[in-house]
Amino acid sequence: VSPQTTKKGFIDSVALLIRAGRYSEAVKELTRALELAPGDSDLLWHRSVALAQLGDLDGALADLYPLLRAEPKNLEVRNQIRYVHRKVVPEWHFDMMHDTERNQAFEGALKSRVTPDSIVLEIGTGSGLLAMMAARAGARHVFTCERTGPVRNAAIEIIRRNGLADKITVLPLWSTEVQIPRDLPEKADILLGELFGPALLEEQALYFFDDARRRLLKPNGTVIPLRAAVYGAMIESAAIQQRSSVGIVSGFDLSLFNGLRDDPGMQLLLEQYPHRILSKPFLLREISFQEVSEPIREGEVRVAAIESGVCHGIVQWFELFTDETHLVNTAPMKARTHWDQYVQIFQRPVTVQKGKEISFVLRQFSDRFSLTPRMEG
Ligand SMILES: C[S@@+](CC[C@H](N)C(=O)[O-])C[C@H]1O[C@@H](n2cnc3c(N)ncnc32)[C@H](O)[C@@H]1O
């Protein structure tokens, strides 16, 4: 884009770049143009769209908020802000804040472990809820880091309104960027974090806990949560299988589409689907957050069927022990938590016979466990 072009020509050309998916180029052009015309609403608008597409949500909002201030009734701007906010705070965040079982397990552990001498370091502030619980439990000081700008800003204001600004410091960092003494005056006594998804590990929790424990926690410090155990059971459920596979529809064979959904897994509440449990619960893995956890790259699990049937996949759940006495359990038919359960569907269902064993390959990835019936390789 040449600087000599008229404004309309310039905007048309960056709009073309955006439509073509060339977002980085568009951002570069628009940033240059904004240096010549700071605050120009057309330029800010287009840059916000490109930044949102690039996943730079902080950047997108930084361009959108001034536009909203200038024109509070502009529906297009409001809609774009809504779109970005939804990405920043997905709907589950609200269910999570209301999850009493989760909240009580964390607050119970904090109350029993925090002392007036404790320095607490939290990974992932969110709304500030757990950091405020730690402060209420009497910690000397709480340091908490949040990678997402708009979430962090909201947390800072929430903490201020709850009268805890002098007890909690919110760091604008990924936990992996936190440094002693620049951000944290000394190693923490307690490392706190709730970075878990329905399959436990979705948010790369092990990686972040390992890093923070190694660099930022005193050698005899405490990690909350303490440990977790992930369980599974074989299930038969054509209804759940249908949510992640396709066959003949309206007389057309669409089955090739299944190749695009490799090792499908999904969050759902098992009781909402017709299903049969075909095995007793079995342990997939115990994890201690207190020590380095070597991932099992691959192992074998043998599971006996307690019923004959067609096994479409594995339902997974976990027990998360925040300390020795407090835990959250996401098992089917237990108290409901915002995590529901996690169901992994096989590429091909397996016929099982009551009393006979099925052998599975257990793989641990950074974000989940996966079981594959042996014959599937
Ligand atoms: C599941 S929420 C929990 C929020 C809050 N601690 C609570 O329990 O209510 C996790 C938050 O941590 C942030 N987060 C995840 N990993 C992080 C990391 N390694 N460093 C900083 N923030 C992180 C996410 O952006 C998200 O806001």
Short mmCIF file of C-alpha atoms and ligand atoms in Angstrom, two decimals:
data_model
loop_
_atom_site.label_atom_id
_atom_site.label_comp_id
_atom_site.label_asym_id
_atom_site.label_seq_id
_atom_site.Cartn_x
_atom_site.Cartn_y
_atom_site.Cartn_z
CA VAL A 1 0.00 0.00 0.00
CA SER A 2 1.55 3.29 -1.04
CA PRO A 3 1.40 6.23 1.39
CA GLN A 4 0.34 8.44 -1.50
CA THR A 5 -3.03 6.72 -1.91
CA THR A 6 -6.09 8.56 -0.67
CA LYS A 7 -7.58 7.55 2.66
CA LYS A 8 -10.48 5.74 0.99
CA GLY A 9 -8.12 3.89 -1.32
CA PHE A 10 -5.91 3.02 1.62
CA ILE A 11 -8.82 1.70 3.72
CA ASP A 12 -10.09 -0.33 0.73
CA SER A 13 -6.67 -1.88 0.27
CA VAL A 14 -6.25 -2.88 3.94
CA ALA A 15 -9.82 -4.20 3.97
CA LEU A 16 -8.77 -6.38 1.03
CA LEU A 17 -5.72 -7.61 2.96
CA ILE A 18 -8.00 -8.49 5.88
CA ARG A 19 -10.47 -10.31 3.66
CA ALA A 20 -7.58 -12.27 2.19
CA GLY A 21 -6.49 -13.33 5.69
CA ARG A 22 -3.27 -11.27 5.47
CA TYR A 23 -3.81 -9.86 8.97
CA SER A 24 -0.19 -9.20 9.94
CA GLU A 25 0.40 -7.14 6.82
CA ALA A 26 -2.81 -5.20 7.47
CA VAL A 27 -1.73 -4.48 11.06
CA LYS A 28 1.66 -3.25 9.86
CA GLU A 29 0.13 -0.90 7.29
CA LEU A 30 -2.48 0.39 9.72
CA THR A 31 0.06 0.97 12.49
CA ARG A 32 2.15 3.03 10.08
CA ALA A 33 -0.89 5.03 9.01
CA LEU A 34 -1.93 5.60 12.63
CA GLU A 35 1.42 7.21 13.30
CA LEU A 36 0.43 9.86 10.74
CA ALA A 37 -3.21 10.09 11.86
CA PRO A 38 -3.33 9.10 15.53
CA GLY A 39 -6.78 8.14 16.81
CA ASP A 40 -8.34 7.92 13.32
CA SER A 41 -11.48 5.86 13.85
CA ASP A 42 -11.46 4.03 10.49
CA LEU A 43 -7.86 3.00 10.96
CA LEU A 44 -8.43 1.88 14.56
CA TRP A 45 -11.50 -0.10 13.57
CA HIS A 46 -9.72 -2.01 10.81
CA ARG A 47 -6.69 -2.66 12.97
CA SER A 48 -8.89 -4.01 15.76
CA VAL A 49 -10.48 -6.47 13.33
CA ALA A 50 -7.10 -7.69 12.11
CA LEU A 51 -5.68 -7.93 15.65
CA ALA A 52 -8.69 -9.92 16.85
CA GLN A 53 -8.15 -12.35 13.98
CA LEU A 54 -4.49 -12.69 14.96
CA GLY A 55 -5.56 -13.55 18.51
CA ASP A 56 -4.11 -10.31 19.94
CA LEU A 57 -7.23 -9.65 22.01
CA ASP A 58 -5.58 -7.07 24.27
CA GLY A 59 -4.47 -5.14 21.20
CA ALA A 60 -7.91 -5.38 19.60
CA LEU A 61 -9.61 -4.05 22.73
CA ALA A 62 -7.06 -1.26 23.10
CA ASP A 63 -8.21 -0.03 19.67
CA LEU A 64 -11.91 -0.66 20.29
CA TYR A 65 -12.39 1.00 23.69
CA PRO A 66 -11.49 4.52 22.44
CA LEU A 67 -13.89 4.01 19.53
CA LEU A 68 -16.66 3.12 21.97
CA ARG A 69 -15.85 6.12 24.16
CA ALA A 70 -16.10 8.39 21.12
CA GLU A 71 -19.32 6.78 19.86
CA PRO A 72 -21.04 4.85 22.67
CA LYS A 73 -24.00 3.95 20.45
CA ASN A 74 -22.00 2.52 17.53
CA LEU A 75 -23.50 -0.95 17.23
CA GLU A 76 -20.74 -2.30 15.03
CA VAL A 77 -18.10 -1.35 17.61
CA ARG A 78 -20.18 -2.76 20.45
CA ASN A 79 -20.69 -5.99 18.58
CA GLN A 80 -16.98 -6.33 17.86
CA ILE A 81 -16.17 -5.70 21.56
CA ARG A 82 -18.71 -8.37 22.47
CA TYR A 83 -17.01 -10.78 20.04
CA VAL A 84 -13.59 -10.14 21.59
CA HIS A 85 -14.89 -10.32 25.17
CA ARG A 86 -16.43 -13.71 24.44
CA LYS A 87 -13.01 -14.94 23.35
CA VAL A 88 -11.31 -13.45 26.41
CA VAL A 89 -13.81 -14.87 28.89
CA PRO A 90 -15.46 -17.99 27.51
CA GLU A 91 -18.84 -18.97 28.97
CA TRP A 92 -17.31 -21.67 31.18
CA HIS A 93 -15.58 -18.99 33.20
CA PHE A 94 -18.93 -18.02 34.74
CA ASP A 95 -19.86 -21.63 35.51
CA MET A 96 -16.42 -22.01 37.07
CA MET A 97 -16.82 -19.02 39.38
CA HIS A 98 -20.16 -20.45 40.56
CA ASP A 99 -18.77 -23.95 41.10
CA THR A 100 -19.24 -24.29 44.86
CA GLU A 101 -17.57 -27.68 45.12
CA ARG A 102 -14.45 -26.36 43.41
CA ASN A 103 -14.44 -23.12 45.39
CA GLN A 104 -14.86 -24.88 48.73
CA ALA A 105 -12.09 -27.37 47.99
CA PHE A 106 -9.65 -24.55 47.22
CA GLU A 107 -10.72 -22.33 50.10
CA GLY A 108 -10.61 -25.28 52.55
CA ALA A 109 -7.02 -26.06 51.57
CA LEU A 110 -6.02 -22.38 51.72
CA LYS A 111 -7.52 -21.99 55.18
CA SER A 112 -5.59 -24.96 56.50
CA ARG A 113 -2.23 -24.15 54.82
CA VAL A 114 -1.94 -20.35 54.81
CA THR A 115 -0.26 -18.72 57.82
CA PRO A 116 0.42 -15.01 58.53
CA ASP A 117 3.96 -15.59 57.17
CA SER A 118 2.86 -17.10 53.88
CA ILE A 119 3.78 -15.60 50.56
CA VAL A 120 1.35 -17.08 48.04
CA LEU A 121 2.01 -17.18 44.31
CA GLU A 122 -0.95 -17.92 42.08
CA ILE A 123 -0.81 -18.94 38.43
CA GLY A 124 -3.80 -17.41 36.59
CA THR A 125 -5.81 -14.72 38.40
CA GLY A 126 -9.06 -14.88 36.44
CA SER A 127 -11.60 -12.84 38.42
CA GLY A 128 -9.25 -12.80 41.43
CA LEU A 129 -11.42 -15.20 43.39
CA LEU A 130 -8.75 -17.64 44.63
CA ALA A 131 -6.24 -14.85 45.26
CA MET A 132 -8.84 -13.12 47.46
CA MET A 133 -9.50 -16.40 49.27
CA ALA A 134 -5.77 -16.69 49.97
CA ALA A 135 -5.69 -13.11 51.27
CA ARG A 136 -8.77 -13.75 53.41
CA ALA A 137 -7.06 -16.85 54.82
CA GLY A 138 -4.45 -14.44 56.21
CA ALA A 139 -1.48 -14.62 53.81
CA ARG A 140 1.32 -12.09 54.29
CA HIS A 141 0.98 -11.25 50.60
CA VAL A 142 -0.48 -12.81 47.48
CA PHE A 143 1.18 -12.45 44.08
CA THR A 144 -0.94 -13.59 41.17
CA CYS A 145 -0.19 -13.50 37.46
CA GLU A 146 -2.64 -13.26 34.60
CA ARG A 147 -1.64 -13.38 30.95
CA THR A 148 -4.84 -11.83 29.55
CA GLY A 149 -5.01 -8.02 29.77
CA PRO A 150 -8.76 -7.39 30.02
CA VAL A 151 -9.15 -10.19 32.58
CA ARG A 152 -6.24 -8.79 34.58
CA ASN A 153 -7.68 -5.26 34.56
CA ALA A 154 -11.04 -6.53 35.76
CA ALA A 155 -9.35 -8.54 38.53
CA ILE A 156 -7.35 -5.52 39.72
CA GLU A 157 -10.56 -3.50 40.04
CA ILE A 158 -12.45 -6.39 41.69
CA ILE A 159 -9.66 -6.81 44.25
CA ARG A 160 -9.68 -3.06 44.94
CA ARG A 161 -13.45 -3.02 45.42
CA ASN A 162 -13.17 -5.92 47.84
CA GLY A 163 -10.66 -3.94 49.92
CA LEU A 164 -7.70 -6.27 49.29
CA ALA A 165 -5.51 -4.12 47.01
CA ASP A 166 -2.78 -3.87 49.67
CA LYS A 167 -2.65 -7.67 50.10
CA ILE A 168 -2.65 -8.79 46.45
CA THR A 169 -0.35 -7.86 43.59
CA VAL A 170 -1.53 -8.78 40.10
CA LEU A 171 1.40 -9.34 37.73
CA PRO A 172 0.84 -8.73 33.99
CA LEU A 173 2.75 -11.85 33.04
CA TRP A 174 2.62 -15.49 32.10
CA SER A 175 3.77 -17.53 35.09
CA THR A 176 6.80 -18.58 33.05
CA GLU A 177 7.87 -14.93 32.83
CA VAL A 178 7.75 -14.24 36.59
CA GLN A 179 11.19 -13.52 37.97
CA ILE A 180 12.69 -13.16 41.44
CA PRO A 181 13.26 -10.46 42.67
CA ARG A 182 11.91 -8.32 39.81
CA ASP A 183 8.28 -9.52 40.18
CA LEU A 184 8.30 -11.65 43.30
CA PRO A 185 10.53 -10.47 46.19
CA GLU A 186 11.36 -13.99 47.39
CA LYS A 187 10.38 -17.60 46.68
CA ALA A 188 6.78 -18.33 47.64
CA ASP A 189 5.66 -20.56 50.51
CA ILE A 190 2.52 -21.64 48.66
CA LEU A 191 2.01 -22.14 44.94
CA LEU A 192 -1.65 -21.95 43.97
CA GLY A 193 -3.31 -22.59 40.62
CA GLU A 194 -6.51 -23.79 39.09
CA LEU A 195 -5.62 -24.47 35.49
CA PHE A 196 -7.74 -27.50 34.86
CA GLY A 197 -10.20 -28.55 32.21
CA PRO A 198 -12.64 -31.47 31.90
CA ALA A 199 -9.77 -33.79 30.89
CA LEU A 200 -7.70 -32.25 33.71
CA LEU A 201 -4.65 -31.22 31.71
CA GLU A 202 -6.15 -29.02 28.95
CA GLU A 203 -4.51 -25.79 30.07
CA GLN A 204 -0.99 -27.32 30.10
CA ALA A 205 -1.23 -27.37 33.90
CA LEU A 206 1.69 -29.76 34.43
CA TYR A 207 4.08 -27.63 32.43
CA PHE A 208 3.17 -24.43 34.29
CA PHE A 209 3.20 -26.06 37.74
CA ASP A 210 6.55 -27.74 37.08
CA ASP A 211 8.12 -24.49 35.94
CA ALA A 212 6.78 -22.39 38.84
CA ARG A 213 7.58 -25.02 41.47
CA ARG A 214 11.15 -25.33 40.26
CA ARG A 215 11.90 -21.60 40.02
CA LEU A 216 9.53 -19.78 42.32
CA LEU A 217 8.60 -22.01 45.28
CA LYS A 218 10.62 -22.60 48.46
CA PRO A 219 12.06 -26.15 48.58
CA ASN A 220 9.62 -27.26 51.29
CA GLY A 221 6.77 -25.12 49.95
CA THR A 222 3.22 -26.29 49.43
CA VAL A 223 1.40 -26.68 46.14
CA ILE A 224 -2.38 -26.28 46.05
CA PRO A 225 -3.70 -28.52 44.60
CA LEU A 226 -1.64 -31.35 46.00
CA ARG A 227 -2.48 -34.18 43.62
CA ALA A 228 -5.03 -35.61 41.22
CA ALA A 229 -6.22 -38.98 40.04
CA VAL A 230 -7.76 -39.47 36.61
CA TYR A 231 -10.21 -42.33 36.11
CA GLY A 232 -11.98 -43.90 33.17
CA ALA A 233 -14.71 -46.38 32.35
CA MET A 234 -15.72 -48.04 29.10
CA ILE A 235 -19.08 -46.81 27.82
CA GLU A 236 -21.60 -47.74 25.20
CA SER A 237 -23.41 -44.71 23.83
CA ALA A 238 -24.46 -44.42 20.20
CA ALA A 239 -25.87 -40.99 21.07
CA ILE A 240 -22.47 -39.64 22.16
CA GLN A 241 -20.67 -41.35 19.30
CA GLN A 242 -22.99 -39.54 16.89
CA ARG A 243 -21.77 -36.21 18.21
CA SER A 244 -18.35 -36.87 16.79
CA SER A 245 -18.96 -39.03 13.75
CA VAL A 246 -21.10 -39.15 10.64
CA GLY A 247 -22.25 -41.86 8.22
CA ILE A 248 -25.18 -41.80 5.80
CA VAL A 249 -27.15 -38.54 5.88
CA SER A 250 -30.09 -37.88 3.51
CA GLY A 251 -28.92 -40.88 1.49
CA PHE A 252 -25.36 -39.53 1.05
CA ASP A 253 -22.25 -41.20 2.50
CA LEU A 254 -20.42 -38.50 4.50
CA SER A 255 -18.16 -40.89 6.41
CA LEU A 256 -14.96 -39.49 4.91
CA PHE A 257 -15.56 -36.45 7.10
CA ASN A 258 -14.69 -38.56 10.15
CA GLY A 259 -11.03 -38.35 9.13
CA LEU A 260 -11.11 -34.67 10.08
CA ARG A 261 -11.94 -35.51 13.68
CA ASP A 262 -8.92 -37.37 14.97
CA ASP A 263 -9.20 -38.95 18.45
CA PRO A 264 -12.33 -36.99 19.27
CA GLY A 265 -12.97 -35.98 22.86
CA MET A 266 -15.61 -33.72 24.32
CA GLN A 267 -16.90 -32.24 27.53
CA LEU A 268 -20.38 -33.39 28.41
CA LEU A 269 -22.58 -34.42 31.29
CA LEU A 270 -22.82 -38.17 30.88
CA GLU A 271 -26.22 -38.47 32.57
CA GLN A 272 -27.75 -36.35 29.79
CA TYR A 273 -27.10 -39.06 27.19
CA PRO A 274 -28.49 -42.58 26.94
CA HIS A 275 -25.52 -44.82 27.78
CA ARG A 276 -24.37 -48.04 29.46
CA ILE A 277 -21.25 -48.35 31.60
CA LEU A 278 -19.37 -51.46 30.47
CA SER A 279 -16.55 -51.62 33.01
CA LYS A 280 -15.69 -50.78 36.58
CA PRO A 281 -13.86 -47.47 36.97
CA PHE A 282 -10.12 -47.83 36.42
CA LEU A 283 -7.22 -45.53 37.23
CA LEU A 284 -5.52 -43.87 34.27
CA ARG A 285 -2.94 -41.89 36.20
CA GLU A 286 -2.10 -40.34 39.54
CA ILE A 287 -0.39 -37.00 39.40
CA SER A 288 1.39 -35.17 42.19
CA PHE A 289 1.73 -31.43 41.73
CA GLN A 290 4.19 -31.40 44.61
CA GLU A 291 6.94 -33.06 42.55
CA VAL A 292 8.15 -33.31 38.98
CA SER A 293 5.74 -35.49 37.08
CA GLU A 294 7.30 -37.58 34.37
CA PRO A 295 4.66 -38.02 31.69
CA ILE A 296 3.93 -41.61 30.72
CA ARG A 297 4.30 -41.30 27.00
CA GLU A 298 2.76 -44.68 26.42
CA GLY A 299 1.60 -47.51 28.62
CA GLU A 300 -0.81 -50.40 28.65
CA VAL A 301 -4.11 -50.62 30.49
CA ARG A 302 -6.18 -53.82 30.62
CA VAL A 303 -9.84 -53.42 31.43
CA ALA A 304 -12.38 -56.20 32.07
CA ALA A 305 -15.91 -55.76 30.76
CA ILE A 306 -18.64 -56.16 33.38
CA GLU A 307 -21.32 -56.16 30.66
CA SER A 308 -21.36 -57.32 27.05
CA GLY A 309 -21.91 -54.55 24.53
CA VAL A 310 -20.40 -52.15 22.04
CA CYS A 311 -17.79 -49.91 23.60
CA HIS A 312 -17.86 -46.55 21.81
CA GLY A 313 -15.31 -44.90 24.02
CA ILE A 314 -14.11 -43.97 27.48
CA VAL A 315 -15.66 -41.57 29.94
CA GLN A 316 -12.97 -39.81 31.97
CA TRP A 317 -13.21 -37.89 35.23
CA PHE A 318 -10.89 -36.84 38.02
CA GLU A 319 -10.46 -36.36 41.72
CA LEU A 320 -8.54 -33.20 42.47
CA PHE A 321 -7.15 -33.10 46.00
CA THR A 322 -6.46 -29.50 46.96
CA ASP A 323 -4.88 -30.90 50.15
CA GLU A 324 -5.13 -34.18 52.08
CA THR A 325 -8.71 -33.52 53.18
CA HIS A 326 -10.37 -31.38 50.49
CA LEU A 327 -11.18 -32.61 47.04
CA VAL A 328 -13.33 -32.08 43.96
CA ASN A 329 -14.68 -35.15 42.24
CA THR A 330 -16.02 -34.91 38.69
CA ALA A 331 -17.28 -38.51 38.47
CA PRO A 332 -20.55 -39.17 36.62
CA MET A 333 -23.63 -39.13 38.86
CA LYS A 334 -21.70 -37.34 41.63
CA ALA A 335 -22.30 -33.71 42.63
CA ARG A 336 -22.19 -31.60 39.49
CA THR A 337 -19.15 -29.45 38.83
CA HIS A 338 -18.58 -27.07 35.93
CA TRP A 339 -16.17 -29.60 34.42
CA ASP A 340 -18.90 -32.18 33.72
CA GLN A 341 -17.08 -35.23 32.30
CA TYR A 342 -14.77 -35.82 29.36
CA VAL A 343 -15.66 -38.49 26.81
CA GLN A 344 -13.18 -39.85 24.34
CA ILE A 345 -14.72 -41.66 21.36
CA PHE A 346 -12.83 -44.38 19.46
CA GLN A 347 -12.36 -44.23 15.69
CA ARG A 348 -14.01 -47.66 15.59
CA PRO A 349 -16.25 -49.08 18.35
CA VAL A 350 -15.10 -52.30 20.03
CA THR A 351 -17.37 -55.23 20.82
CA VAL A 352 -16.79 -56.40 24.39
CA GLN A 353 -17.88 -59.54 26.20
CA LYS A 354 -18.74 -59.71 29.87
CA GLY A 355 -15.73 -61.01 31.85
CA LYS A 356 -13.24 -60.56 28.96
CA GLU A 357 -10.42 -58.04 29.04
CA ILE A 358 -9.67 -55.35 26.48
CA SER A 359 -6.15 -54.02 26.16
CA PHE A 360 -5.65 -50.30 25.60
CA VAL A 361 -2.65 -48.16 24.76
CA LEU A 362 -2.63 -45.26 27.21
CA ARG A 363 -0.98 -42.09 25.93
CA GLN A 364 -0.41 -38.96 27.93
CA PHE A 365 -0.33 -35.75 25.93
CA SER A 366 0.31 -32.32 27.41
CA ASP A 367 -3.43 -31.62 27.45
CA ARG A 368 -5.18 -35.01 27.91
CA PHE A 369 -5.03 -38.75 28.27
CA SER A 370 -6.02 -40.92 25.37
CA LEU A 371 -6.84 -44.63 25.33
CA THR A 372 -6.74 -46.58 22.10
CA PRO A 373 -7.94 -50.18 21.85
CA ARG A 374 -4.90 -52.31 20.93
CA MET A 375 -6.26 -53.44 17.59
CA GLU A 376 -6.54 -49.78 16.52
CA GLY A 377 -2.79 -49.41 17.03
C1 LIG B 1 -9.30 -21.64 34.97
S1 LIG B 1 -9.02 -19.90 35.22
C2 LIG B 1 -8.96 -19.78 36.98
C3 LIG B 1 -9.09 -18.35 37.47
C4 LIG B 1 -9.09 -18.16 38.99
N1 LIG B 1 -7.81 -18.56 39.55
C5 LIG B 1 -10.18 -18.96 39.65
O1 LIG B 1 -9.88 -20.09 40.04
O2 LIG B 1 -11.31 -18.51 39.74
C6 LIG B 1 -7.36 -19.79 34.71
C7 LIG B 1 -6.87 -18.35 34.42
O3 LIG B 1 -5.47 -18.42 34.37
C8 LIG B 1 -4.94 -17.74 33.24
N2 LIG B 1 -3.71 -18.49 32.94
C9 LIG B 1 -3.62 -19.78 32.55
N3 LIG B 1 -2.34 -20.18 32.49
C10 LIG B 1 -1.59 -19.11 32.87
C11 LIG B 1 -0.18 -18.90 33.03
N4 LIG B 1 0.69 -19.90 32.82
N5 LIG B 1 0.24 -17.68 33.41
C12 LIG B 1 -0.64 -16.68 33.65
N6 LIG B 1 -1.99 -16.81 33.53
C13 LIG B 1 -2.46 -18.01 33.15
C14 LIG B 1 -6.05 -17.80 32.22
O4 LIG B 1 -5.98 -16.69 31.34
C15 LIG B 1 -7.31 -17.78 33.10
O5 LIG B 1 -7.75 -16.44 33.32
#
